[in-house]
Short mmCIF file of C-alpha atoms and ligand atoms in Angstrom, two decimals:
data_model
loop_
_atom_site.label_atom_id
_atom_site.label_comp_id
_atom_site.label_asym_id
_atom_site.label_seq_id
_atom_site.Cartn_x
_atom_site.Cartn_y
_atom_site.Cartn_z
CA UNK A 1 -37.81 -26.85 7.48
CA UNK A 2 -35.19 -25.36 5.19
CA UNK A 3 -31.71 -25.97 6.57
CA UNK A 4 -29.83 -22.81 7.37
CA UNK A 5 -26.49 -21.93 8.95
CA UNK A 6 -26.59 -21.18 12.67
CA UNK A 7 -27.20 -17.48 13.46
CA UNK A 8 -23.95 -15.54 13.69
CA UNK A 9 -22.00 -18.28 11.86
CA UNK A 10 -21.06 -17.41 8.32
CA UNK A 11 -20.37 -19.30 5.13
CA UNK A 12 -17.45 -18.09 3.10
CA UNK A 13 -17.65 -18.21 -0.66
CA UNK A 14 -14.38 -18.27 -2.65
CA UNK A 15 -14.25 -14.45 -2.87
CA UNK A 16 -14.63 -14.23 0.92
CA UNK A 17 -11.91 -16.77 1.37
CA UNK A 18 -9.59 -14.85 -0.97
CA UNK A 19 -10.02 -11.77 1.20
CA UNK A 20 -9.34 -13.79 4.36
CA UNK A 21 -6.35 -15.43 2.78
CA UNK A 22 -4.95 -12.07 1.73
CA UNK A 23 -5.26 -10.67 5.27
CA UNK A 24 -3.60 -13.79 6.70
CA UNK A 25 -0.75 -13.48 4.22
CA UNK A 26 -0.20 -9.84 5.12
CA UNK A 27 -0.26 -10.70 8.84
CA UNK A 28 2.16 -13.59 8.49
CA UNK A 29 4.54 -11.53 6.37
CA UNK A 30 4.71 -8.60 8.81
CA UNK A 31 4.75 -10.79 11.95
CA UNK A 32 7.68 -12.72 10.62
CA UNK A 33 9.58 -9.44 10.10
CA UNK A 34 9.17 -8.87 13.84
CA UNK A 35 10.39 -12.36 14.73
CA UNK A 36 7.00 -13.82 15.65
CA UNK A 37 6.36 -17.52 15.09
CA UNK A 38 3.03 -19.14 14.33
CA UNK A 39 1.52 -21.65 16.74
CA UNK A 40 -1.79 -23.47 16.93
CA UNK A 41 -3.87 -24.06 20.00
CA UNK A 42 -7.03 -26.17 20.17
CA UNK A 43 -10.46 -24.70 19.54
CA UNK A 44 -11.77 -26.46 22.66
CA UNK A 45 -10.36 -26.07 26.15
CA UNK A 46 -11.56 -26.97 29.62
CA UNK A 47 -14.06 -24.37 30.81
CA UNK A 48 -11.94 -23.79 33.88
CA UNK A 49 -9.20 -22.18 31.78
CA UNK A 50 -11.46 -19.31 30.78
CA UNK A 51 -13.08 -18.94 34.18
CA UNK A 52 -9.63 -18.56 35.72
CA UNK A 53 -8.15 -16.32 33.03
CA UNK A 54 -10.82 -14.10 31.53
CA UNK A 55 -12.59 -13.96 34.89
CA UNK A 56 -15.73 -15.49 36.31
CA UNK A 57 -17.68 -12.24 36.43
CA UNK A 58 -16.84 -10.90 32.97
CA UNK A 59 -19.46 -10.56 30.25
CA UNK A 60 -17.57 -13.09 28.14
CA UNK A 61 -17.62 -15.91 30.69
CA UNK A 62 -21.04 -15.12 32.12
CA UNK A 63 -22.97 -14.65 28.92
CA UNK A 64 -20.95 -15.29 25.80
CA UNK A 65 -19.17 -18.62 25.92
CA UNK A 66 -20.31 -21.78 24.15
CA UNK A 67 -19.97 -24.21 27.01
CA UNK A 68 -21.14 -27.80 27.08
CA UNK A 69 -20.63 -31.09 28.87
CA UNK A 70 -18.91 -33.61 26.60
CA UNK A 71 -19.49 -37.35 26.53
CA UNK A 72 -17.07 -37.89 29.39
CA UNK A 73 -18.94 -35.46 31.61
CA UNK A 74 -16.27 -32.76 31.33
CA UNK A 75 -17.18 -29.11 30.93
CA UNK A 76 -15.59 -27.76 27.75
CA UNK A 77 -15.73 -24.35 26.11
CA UNK A 78 -15.20 -23.21 22.54
CA UNK A 79 -12.42 -20.66 22.76
CA UNK A 80 -13.68 -17.05 22.95
CA UNK A 81 -10.12 -15.71 22.52
CA UNK A 82 -6.61 -17.08 22.20
CA UNK A 83 -4.50 -15.53 24.98
CA UNK A 84 -5.64 -17.96 27.67
CA UNK A 85 -4.96 -20.98 25.45
CA UNK A 86 -1.51 -19.75 24.48
CA UNK A 87 -0.65 -19.18 28.15
CA UNK A 88 -1.80 -22.70 28.94
CA UNK A 89 0.36 -24.05 26.15
CA UNK A 90 3.40 -22.03 27.24
CA UNK A 91 3.02 -23.48 30.74
CA UNK A 92 2.15 -27.04 29.73
CA UNK A 93 4.96 -27.31 27.20
CA UNK A 94 7.44 -25.39 29.44
CA UNK A 95 8.14 -23.09 26.50
CA UNK A 96 9.42 -20.45 28.94
CA UNK A 97 12.29 -22.75 29.96
CA UNK A 98 13.51 -23.04 26.37
CA UNK A 99 13.17 -19.53 25.03
CA UNK A 100 12.69 -16.08 26.42
CA UNK A 101 11.31 -13.75 25.37
CA UNK A 102 8.61 -15.66 23.54
CA UNK A 103 7.06 -14.21 20.39
CA UNK A 104 4.04 -16.25 19.27
CA UNK A 105 1.01 -15.66 17.14
CA UNK A 106 -1.96 -17.68 16.03
CA UNK A 107 -4.75 -17.16 13.50
CA UNK A 108 -8.12 -18.82 13.75
CA UNK A 109 -11.79 -18.75 14.73
CA UNK A 110 -13.16 -17.63 18.10
CA UNK A 111 -16.69 -18.19 19.39
CA UNK A 112 -18.88 -15.89 21.43
CA UNK A 113 -22.62 -16.01 21.87
CA UNK A 114 -23.28 -12.31 21.26
CA UNK A 115 -26.07 -10.53 19.42
CA UNK A 116 -25.09 -10.72 15.74
CA UNK A 117 -24.88 -7.42 13.86
CA UNK A 118 -22.54 -5.74 11.40
CA UNK A 119 -19.01 -6.50 12.60
CA UNK A 120 -20.27 -8.77 15.39
CA UNK A 121 -20.48 -12.49 14.76
CA UNK A 122 -20.67 -15.61 16.85
CA UNK A 123 -17.87 -17.26 14.95
CA UNK A 124 -15.21 -14.70 14.05
CA UNK A 125 -11.52 -14.82 13.25
CA UNK A 126 -8.64 -13.24 15.10
CA UNK A 127 -4.96 -12.73 14.48
CA UNK A 128 -3.71 -13.06 18.07
CA UNK A 129 -0.21 -11.94 18.94
CA UNK A 130 1.46 -12.65 22.29
CA UNK A 131 4.81 -11.62 23.74
CA UNK A 132 6.11 -13.07 27.01
CA UNK A 133 9.03 -12.11 29.20
CA UNK A 134 9.32 -8.33 29.29
CA UNK A 135 7.77 -5.61 31.41
CA UNK A 136 9.20 -2.56 29.68
CA UNK A 137 7.32 0.04 27.67
CA UNK A 138 9.76 -0.64 24.79
CA UNK A 139 8.04 -3.90 23.97
CA UNK A 140 4.64 -2.27 24.33
CA UNK A 141 5.65 0.42 21.85
CA UNK A 142 6.99 -2.26 19.51
CA UNK A 143 3.77 -4.28 19.69
CA UNK A 144 1.48 -1.31 19.27
CA UNK A 145 3.54 -0.25 16.29
CA UNK A 146 3.39 -3.81 14.95
CA UNK A 147 -0.39 -3.90 15.16
CA UNK A 148 -0.61 -0.64 13.20
CA UNK A 149 1.96 -1.93 10.72
CA UNK A 150 -0.12 -5.04 10.01
CA UNK A 151 -3.43 -3.21 9.81
CA UNK A 152 -2.13 -0.55 7.43
CA UNK A 153 -0.07 -2.80 5.17
CA UNK A 154 -2.98 -3.41 2.71
CA UNK A 155 -3.05 0.35 2.02
CA UNK A 156 0.04 -0.22 -0.13
CA UNK A 157 -2.04 -2.31 -2.50
CA UNK A 158 -5.54 -0.90 -2.13
CA UNK A 159 -4.94 2.77 -1.29
CA UNK A 160 -5.93 4.77 1.78
CA UNK A 161 -8.72 3.35 3.90
CA UNK A 162 -12.11 4.99 3.79
CA UNK A 163 -12.23 4.72 7.57
CA UNK A 164 -8.99 6.05 9.06
CA UNK A 165 -7.47 4.18 11.99
CA UNK A 166 -7.35 5.77 15.40
CA UNK A 167 -5.08 4.50 18.16
CA UNK A 168 -6.25 4.91 21.75
CA UNK A 169 -4.24 3.97 24.79
CA UNK A 170 -4.79 3.92 28.53
CA UNK A 171 -3.32 2.40 31.65
CA UNK A 172 -5.47 0.32 33.97
CA UNK A 173 -2.99 0.82 36.81
CA UNK A 174 -1.47 -2.06 38.74
CA UNK A 175 -2.31 -4.05 41.88
CA UNK A 176 -0.85 -1.12 43.83
CA UNK A 177 -3.17 1.57 42.58
CA UNK A 178 -6.13 -0.01 40.81
CA UNK A 179 -7.94 -1.19 43.98
CA UNK A 180 -8.27 2.34 45.34
CA UNK A 181 -9.75 3.51 42.05
CA UNK A 182 -12.11 0.57 41.99
CA UNK A 183 -13.25 1.41 45.49
CA UNK A 184 -13.81 5.03 44.53
CA UNK A 185 -15.65 4.01 41.37
CA UNK A 186 -18.03 1.61 43.08
CA UNK A 187 -19.01 4.09 45.75
CA UNK A 188 -19.35 6.98 43.27
CA UNK A 189 -21.46 4.82 40.93
CA UNK A 190 -23.66 3.59 43.75
CA UNK A 191 -24.75 7.16 44.37
CA UNK A 192 -25.93 7.41 40.77
CA UNK A 193 -27.15 3.85 40.43
CA UNK A 194 -30.65 4.85 39.29
CA UNK A 195 -29.24 6.78 36.36
CA UNK A 196 -27.28 3.80 34.99
CA UNK A 197 -28.58 1.36 32.39
CA UNK A 198 -29.77 -2.04 33.58
CA UNK A 199 -26.60 -3.87 32.52
CA UNK A 200 -24.39 -1.37 34.31
CA UNK A 201 -26.49 -1.60 37.46
CA UNK A 202 -25.62 -5.30 37.42
CA UNK A 203 -21.97 -4.60 36.55
CA UNK A 204 -21.60 -2.13 39.37
CA UNK A 205 -20.37 -4.58 41.99
CA UNK A 206 -18.86 -7.38 39.95
CA UNK A 207 -17.27 -5.55 37.03
CA UNK A 208 -17.42 -1.79 37.69
CA UNK A 209 -14.67 -0.81 35.24
CA UNK A 210 -16.85 -1.93 32.34
CA UNK A 211 -19.31 0.86 33.19
CA UNK A 212 -16.63 3.26 31.92
CA UNK A 213 -16.98 2.12 28.31
CA UNK A 214 -20.75 1.56 28.25
CA UNK A 215 -22.23 2.94 25.04
CA UNK A 216 -25.50 4.14 26.67
CA UNK A 217 -25.81 7.94 26.82
CA UNK A 218 -27.10 7.85 30.40
CA UNK A 219 -24.05 5.91 31.58
CA UNK A 220 -21.71 8.14 29.59
CA UNK A 221 -23.23 11.16 31.37
CA UNK A 222 -22.68 9.61 34.79
CA UNK A 223 -19.12 8.56 33.98
CA UNK A 224 -18.12 11.94 32.58
CA UNK A 225 -18.76 13.51 35.98
CA UNK A 226 -16.40 11.13 37.79
CA UNK A 227 -12.67 11.15 38.45
CA UNK A 228 -10.69 9.14 35.93
CA UNK A 229 -8.31 6.26 36.51
CA UNK A 230 -5.19 8.30 35.75
CA UNK A 231 -5.87 10.43 38.80
CA UNK A 232 -5.25 7.28 40.87
CA UNK A 233 -2.13 5.93 39.12
CA UNK A 234 0.83 5.25 41.41
CA UNK A 235 4.10 6.94 40.47
CA UNK A 236 5.45 3.80 38.78
CA UNK A 237 2.35 3.51 36.58
CA UNK A 238 2.50 7.20 35.75
CA UNK A 239 6.16 6.94 34.77
CA UNK A 240 5.47 3.85 32.68
CA UNK A 241 2.68 5.60 30.81
CA UNK A 242 4.78 8.72 30.19
CA UNK A 243 7.63 6.61 28.85
CA UNK A 244 5.33 4.67 26.53
CA UNK A 245 3.77 7.89 25.24
CA UNK A 246 7.24 9.25 24.43
CA UNK A 247 8.22 6.05 22.62
CA UNK A 248 5.07 6.03 20.50
CA UNK A 249 5.70 9.64 19.53
CA UNK A 250 9.29 8.87 18.63
CA UNK A 251 7.97 6.15 16.29
CA UNK A 252 5.78 8.78 14.68
CA UNK A 253 2.59 7.12 15.87
CA UNK A 254 -0.35 9.40 16.51
CA UNK A 255 -2.35 8.28 19.55
CA UNK A 256 -4.99 9.49 21.97
CA UNK A 257 -5.13 8.90 25.68
CA UNK A 258 -8.67 7.71 26.34
CA UNK A 259 -9.12 7.62 30.14
CA UNK A 260 -12.35 5.65 29.75
CA UNK A 261 -10.79 2.84 27.77
CA UNK A 262 -11.11 -0.52 29.58
CA UNK A 263 -11.11 -4.12 28.39
CA UNK A 264 -13.66 -6.86 28.78
CA UNK A 265 -11.20 -9.34 30.27
CA UNK A 266 -10.00 -9.39 33.86
CA UNK A 267 -6.37 -10.16 33.26
CA UNK A 268 -5.11 -6.84 31.94
CA UNK A 269 -2.83 -4.53 33.96
CA UNK A 270 -1.30 -1.20 33.05
CA UNK A 271 -1.11 -0.60 29.31
CA UNK A 272 -4.15 -1.34 27.18
CA UNK A 273 -4.91 -0.11 23.69
CA UNK A 274 -7.49 -0.23 20.94
CA UNK A 275 -7.40 0.67 17.29
CA UNK A 276 -10.66 1.92 15.91
CA UNK A 277 -11.72 2.48 12.34
CA UNK A 278 -13.52 5.79 12.48
CA UNK A 279 -17.09 5.64 11.23
CA UNK A 280 -16.98 1.93 10.36
CA UNK A 281 -20.15 1.00 12.26
CA UNK A 282 -21.31 0.64 15.84
CA UNK A 283 -18.59 -2.02 16.10
CA UNK A 284 -15.53 -0.06 15.08
CA UNK A 285 -12.71 -1.60 17.13
CA UNK A 286 -10.55 -3.64 14.79
CA UNK A 287 -7.74 -4.42 17.20
CA UNK A 288 -7.44 -4.55 20.96
CA UNK A 289 -4.78 -5.59 23.40
CA UNK A 290 -2.82 -4.96 26.52
CA UNK A 291 -0.48 -6.17 29.20
CA UNK A 292 -1.21 -9.21 31.35
CA UNK A 293 1.68 -9.58 33.77
CA UNK A 294 0.10 -12.00 36.25
CA UNK A 295 -1.95 -14.25 33.99
CA UNK A 296 0.64 -17.00 33.49
CA UNK A 297 1.26 -17.15 37.22
CA UNK A 298 -2.45 -17.25 37.99
CA UNK A 299 -2.81 -20.21 35.65
CA UNK A 300 -0.18 -22.11 37.62
CA UNK A 301 2.91 -21.15 35.61
CA UNK A 302 6.03 -19.22 36.53
CA UNK A 303 6.28 -15.44 36.91
CA UNK A 304 6.10 -14.49 33.25
CA UNK A 305 4.77 -11.10 32.21
CA UNK A 306 2.97 -10.89 28.90
CA UNK A 307 1.51 -8.45 26.45
CA UNK A 308 -0.57 -9.11 23.38
CA UNK A 309 -3.26 -7.99 21.02
CA UNK A 310 -5.89 -9.43 18.73
CA UNK A 311 -7.04 -8.16 15.37
CA UNK A 312 -10.64 -8.92 14.43
CA UNK A 313 -10.17 -10.20 10.88
CA UNK A 314 -13.76 -9.61 9.67
CA UNK A 315 -13.75 -6.00 10.89
CA UNK A 316 -10.31 -5.41 9.43
CA UNK A 317 -11.66 -6.86 6.18
CA UNK A 318 -14.48 -4.30 6.20
CA UNK A 319 -11.87 -1.54 6.54
CA UNK A 320 -9.70 -2.90 3.72
CA UNK A 321 -12.33 -4.14 1.26
CA UNK A 322 -15.53 -2.34 2.23
CA UNK A 323 -18.57 -4.43 1.33
CA UNK A 324 -17.45 -5.64 -2.05
CA UNK A 325 -13.86 -4.93 -3.08
CA UNK A 326 -12.35 -8.12 -4.46
CA UNK A 327 -8.86 -9.49 -4.10
CA UNK A 328 -7.54 -9.95 -7.62
CA UNK A 329 -6.54 -13.42 -8.74
CA UNK A 330 -2.76 -13.44 -8.96
CA UNK A 331 -2.15 -16.49 -11.12
CA UNK A 332 -3.46 -16.50 -14.69
CA UNK A 333 -5.74 -19.41 -15.50
CA UNK A 334 -5.47 -21.50 -18.64
CA UNK A 335 -8.80 -22.89 -19.78
CA UNK A 336 -8.84 -25.93 -22.04
CA UNK A 337 -11.71 -26.26 -24.48
CA UNK A 338 -11.73 -29.80 -25.93
CA UNK A 339 -14.40 -30.82 -28.41
CA UNK A 340 -15.46 -34.46 -28.24
CA UNK A 341 -14.41 -37.56 -26.32
CA UNK A 342 -10.98 -38.03 -27.84
CA UNK A 343 -10.19 -34.37 -27.21
CA UNK A 344 -11.44 -34.70 -23.64
CA UNK A 345 -8.97 -37.48 -23.02
CA UNK A 346 -6.15 -35.35 -24.44
CA UNK A 347 -7.31 -32.41 -22.31
CA UNK A 348 -7.24 -34.58 -19.20
CA UNK A 349 -3.60 -35.46 -19.85
CA UNK A 350 -2.57 -32.02 -21.08
CA UNK A 351 -4.01 -30.22 -18.05
CA UNK A 352 -2.03 -32.51 -15.77
CA UNK A 353 1.18 -31.85 -17.74
CA UNK A 354 0.64 -28.10 -17.43
CA UNK A 355 -0.17 -28.24 -13.72
CA UNK A 356 2.96 -30.27 -13.07
CA UNK A 357 4.82 -27.33 -14.62
CA UNK A 358 3.09 -24.82 -12.36
CA UNK A 359 0.40 -23.60 -14.71
CA UNK A 360 -3.09 -23.25 -13.32
CA UNK A 361 -5.34 -25.15 -15.70
CA UNK A 362 -9.02 -26.01 -15.87
CA UNK A 363 -10.43 -28.19 -18.67
CA UNK A 364 -14.07 -28.10 -19.66
CA UNK A 365 -15.35 -31.60 -20.54
CA UNK A 366 -18.94 -30.55 -21.12
CA UNK A 367 -20.66 -31.41 -24.36
CA UNK A 368 -20.96 -27.83 -25.60
CA UNK A 369 -20.00 -25.87 -28.68
CA UNK A 370 -16.70 -24.03 -28.90
CA UNK A 371 -18.61 -20.77 -28.90
CA UNK A 372 -20.35 -21.64 -25.65
CA UNK A 373 -17.08 -22.69 -24.06
CA UNK A 374 -15.34 -19.48 -25.10
CA UNK A 375 -18.25 -17.44 -23.78
CA UNK A 376 -17.93 -19.23 -20.46
CA UNK A 377 -14.14 -18.69 -20.37
CA UNK A 378 -14.71 -15.01 -21.02
CA UNK A 379 -17.17 -14.82 -18.15
CA UNK A 380 -14.59 -16.42 -15.87
CA UNK A 381 -12.11 -13.73 -16.91
CA UNK A 382 -9.75 -16.38 -18.30
CA UNK A 383 -6.72 -15.04 -20.15
CA UNK A 384 -5.70 -18.08 -22.22
CA UNK A 385 -7.72 -20.84 -23.82
CA UNK A 386 -6.27 -23.95 -25.39
CA UNK A 387 -8.60 -25.22 -28.08
CA UNK A 388 -8.56 -28.91 -28.94
CA UNK A 389 -10.87 -29.43 -31.91
CA UNK A 390 -10.89 -32.11 -34.62
CA UNK A 391 -8.68 -30.02 -36.93
CA UNK A 392 -6.09 -29.35 -34.28
CA UNK A 393 -5.92 -32.97 -33.18
CA UNK A 394 -5.57 -34.27 -36.72
CA UNK A 395 -2.47 -32.06 -37.09
CA UNK A 396 -1.23 -33.03 -33.59
CA UNK A 397 -1.56 -29.38 -32.63
CA UNK A 398 -3.36 -27.24 -30.10
CA UNK A 399 -4.62 -23.71 -30.61
CA UNK A 400 -3.55 -21.14 -27.99
CA UNK A 401 -5.99 -18.25 -27.85
CA UNK A 402 -5.09 -15.08 -26.01
CA UNK A 403 -8.47 -13.79 -24.85
CA UNK A 404 -7.28 -10.26 -24.00
CA UNK A 405 -5.34 -9.61 -27.19
CA UNK A 406 -7.71 -11.61 -29.36
CA UNK A 407 -4.79 -13.41 -31.06
CA UNK A 408 -4.33 -17.14 -31.60
CA UNK A 409 -1.62 -19.52 -32.82
CA UNK A 410 -1.21 -23.21 -33.49
CA UNK A 411 1.36 -24.99 -31.35
CA UNK A 412 2.65 -28.59 -31.33
CA UNK A 413 0.70 -30.76 -28.92
CA UNK A 414 3.60 -33.07 -28.08
CA UNK A 415 6.11 -30.34 -27.18
CA UNK A 416 4.89 -29.42 -23.71
CA UNK A 417 8.01 -27.45 -22.83
CA UNK A 418 7.48 -25.24 -25.86
CA UNK A 419 3.80 -24.80 -25.05
CA UNK A 420 4.58 -23.87 -21.46
CA UNK A 421 7.16 -21.32 -22.62
CA UNK A 422 4.69 -19.72 -24.99
CA UNK A 423 2.06 -19.43 -22.23
CA UNK A 424 4.58 -18.08 -19.74
CA UNK A 425 6.11 -15.56 -22.13
CA UNK A 426 2.67 -14.25 -23.06
CA UNK A 427 1.68 -13.93 -19.40
CA UNK A 428 4.70 -11.73 -18.63
P1 LIG B 501 -15.89 -5.41 21.63
O1 LIG B 501 -15.67 -4.18 22.42
O2 LIG B 501 -15.99 -5.16 20.15
O3 LIG B 501 -16.93 -6.32 22.16
P2 LIG B 501 -13.97 -7.07 22.93
O4 LIG B 501 -13.42 -6.22 23.97
O5 LIG B 501 -14.96 -8.08 23.27
O6 LIG B 501 -14.53 -6.20 21.72
P3 LIG B 501 -11.54 -8.51 22.30
O7 LIG B 501 -11.91 -9.67 23.09
O8 LIG B 501 -10.45 -7.66 22.78
O9 LIG B 501 -12.83 -7.65 22.01
O10 LIG B 501 -11.27 -8.94 20.80
C1 LIG B 501 -10.34 -8.29 19.96
C2 LIG B 501 -10.96 -7.96 18.62
O11 LIG B 501 -11.66 -9.07 18.09
C3 LIG B 501 -12.01 -6.87 18.68
O12 LIG B 501 -11.43 -5.61 18.65
C4 LIG B 501 -12.79 -7.14 17.42
O13 LIG B 501 -12.14 -6.62 16.29
C5 LIG B 501 -12.79 -8.64 17.36
N1 LIG B 501 -14.04 -9.18 17.91
C6 LIG B 501 -14.36 -9.37 19.21
N2 LIG B 501 -15.60 -9.91 19.32
C7 LIG B 501 -16.07 -10.03 18.05
C8 LIG B 501 -17.29 -10.53 17.49
N3 LIG B 501 -18.26 -11.01 18.24
N4 LIG B 501 -17.42 -10.53 16.13
C9 LIG B 501 -16.42 -10.06 15.33
N5 LIG B 501 -15.26 -9.59 15.81
C10 LIG B 501 -15.07 -9.57 17.14
MG1 LIG B 502 -17.07 -8.05 23.32
#
C-alpha cells in the first residue's frame, strides 16, 4: 500500500509554511501592541480537563476528540482547543497570584476528528487569545477590536479581502437568566421534534442551544418560529449587552446582533462573537470567542473571569491568500555557481563567509555547465549569482552577476567586506 498522510492532516510545503509564518508574524506583532504575551501549553492533556471544561455532552467531547489510553493506562486527549489548557496552566502555576489581569496568547495545532472539507481539517492551527481578571464590557470591546485588528492587518500588504469580514455578536445570558430560556427552548423544541434533523433530535435534551445554529433548513425553520434568547435576558445581561454595543460603535466597528449565535463549548456566558468571511465556503467562521467567567473556578482555581477568542489560521489564510497567492520572499538570495572541484571548495568557504555577514547564500556544487546553473538560478528567481570559473579563480576574483539588470563585474575574492558591500548596495 502506498503510504499517505492521515485524512484531515496536511503536509505543508515551503510556500504553505511561508503563508503560515506570515500570519503568525502579523498576529504576534499586533498582540504585542495590546500587551499580550506568548505562552505554550502541551498538545496532550488529561481527558478529564476537556470533559470538565468543554462539557461532557458537547459535540467536541462526544464525537471529535482524539482520545487514547497511554502506556501508563491514563486517558489522554490531543487538545481540541487551547482555552482549557491555558486555564489549567494559570491555575497550576498560580499565575493569577502574580499578575492580574492576565493577557496570554498561544499559537499552535488543535485536533478534532471532524469530517474533512474545505476549511475543516482534523489538524488545524489556532491563534488563541485569553484575558483573565475583568468582567466589564470594556475588555470585551477591546478584545473584539483586537481580533478584527489582527485579521485585517494583512490588507495593508495584500489589499482588500475578496471575502469581507462580518462581525456577529450575541449574549448567552448568565446563570440567572439562561436556565429559563433553556427550559423554554427544550419544551418548545419537543413540540416540533419530528421536524428537526436527526442530530438536533439527539441534541434536544443534552445540548439544546446548539439547535439554534444548525445549518439544516428544517431546523432553521423551526428555530425561526421560536422566541430568542434576548427575550429572556435579565436586566444585568441586557445592560451589559447595550454597553458593549455602544463601545463597539464608538470604536467604529460595524457589527450585527445575531440572536441565534451560540458556541459549541459549554463554558461560555454572556458575550460571544464570531467573525465570518462572507462567501468563503460552507465553513466561513474565521474567528470565534466569548466570555467564560466560571471556567477557572470549575477547574478548581480561584474566582477568575475570562474572555478569549481563537482565530482559525487555515481559514484566515484562505481569506488573505485565496487558493494560491504567495508570500513574497523578503531576503534576496545569492546563488554561487562554482565550476569544478577547486571552485566548489572556494564556494563552500565563500558561502559561509557571506552567511556570517547576514547574506542568504546557496552554492550549487553539481557538475553542470555555467549555462545550466544560470538557468536554474533564473528559475529560482535569484537576484545575484557569484560565478567562480577557472578564469576568475586564476585572477583571484569572483564575478558578480545581477540577474535582473543583466550586468556583471569582477570583484576581488579575498576582500569579503568589499564583496558584501557591493551585494548590499545593489540590493538596496
Ligand atoms: P465551527 O462552527 O466552524 O465548527 P467551532 O465552534 O467548532 O467552529 P471554535 O472551537 O470556536 O470553532 O474554533 C475557533 C475557530 O477555529 C473557528 O472559527 C475556525 O476558524 C477554527 N476551526 C475550528 N474547527 C476547525 C477545523 N476542524 N478545521 C479548521 N479550522 C477550524
Ligand atoms: Mg466545530
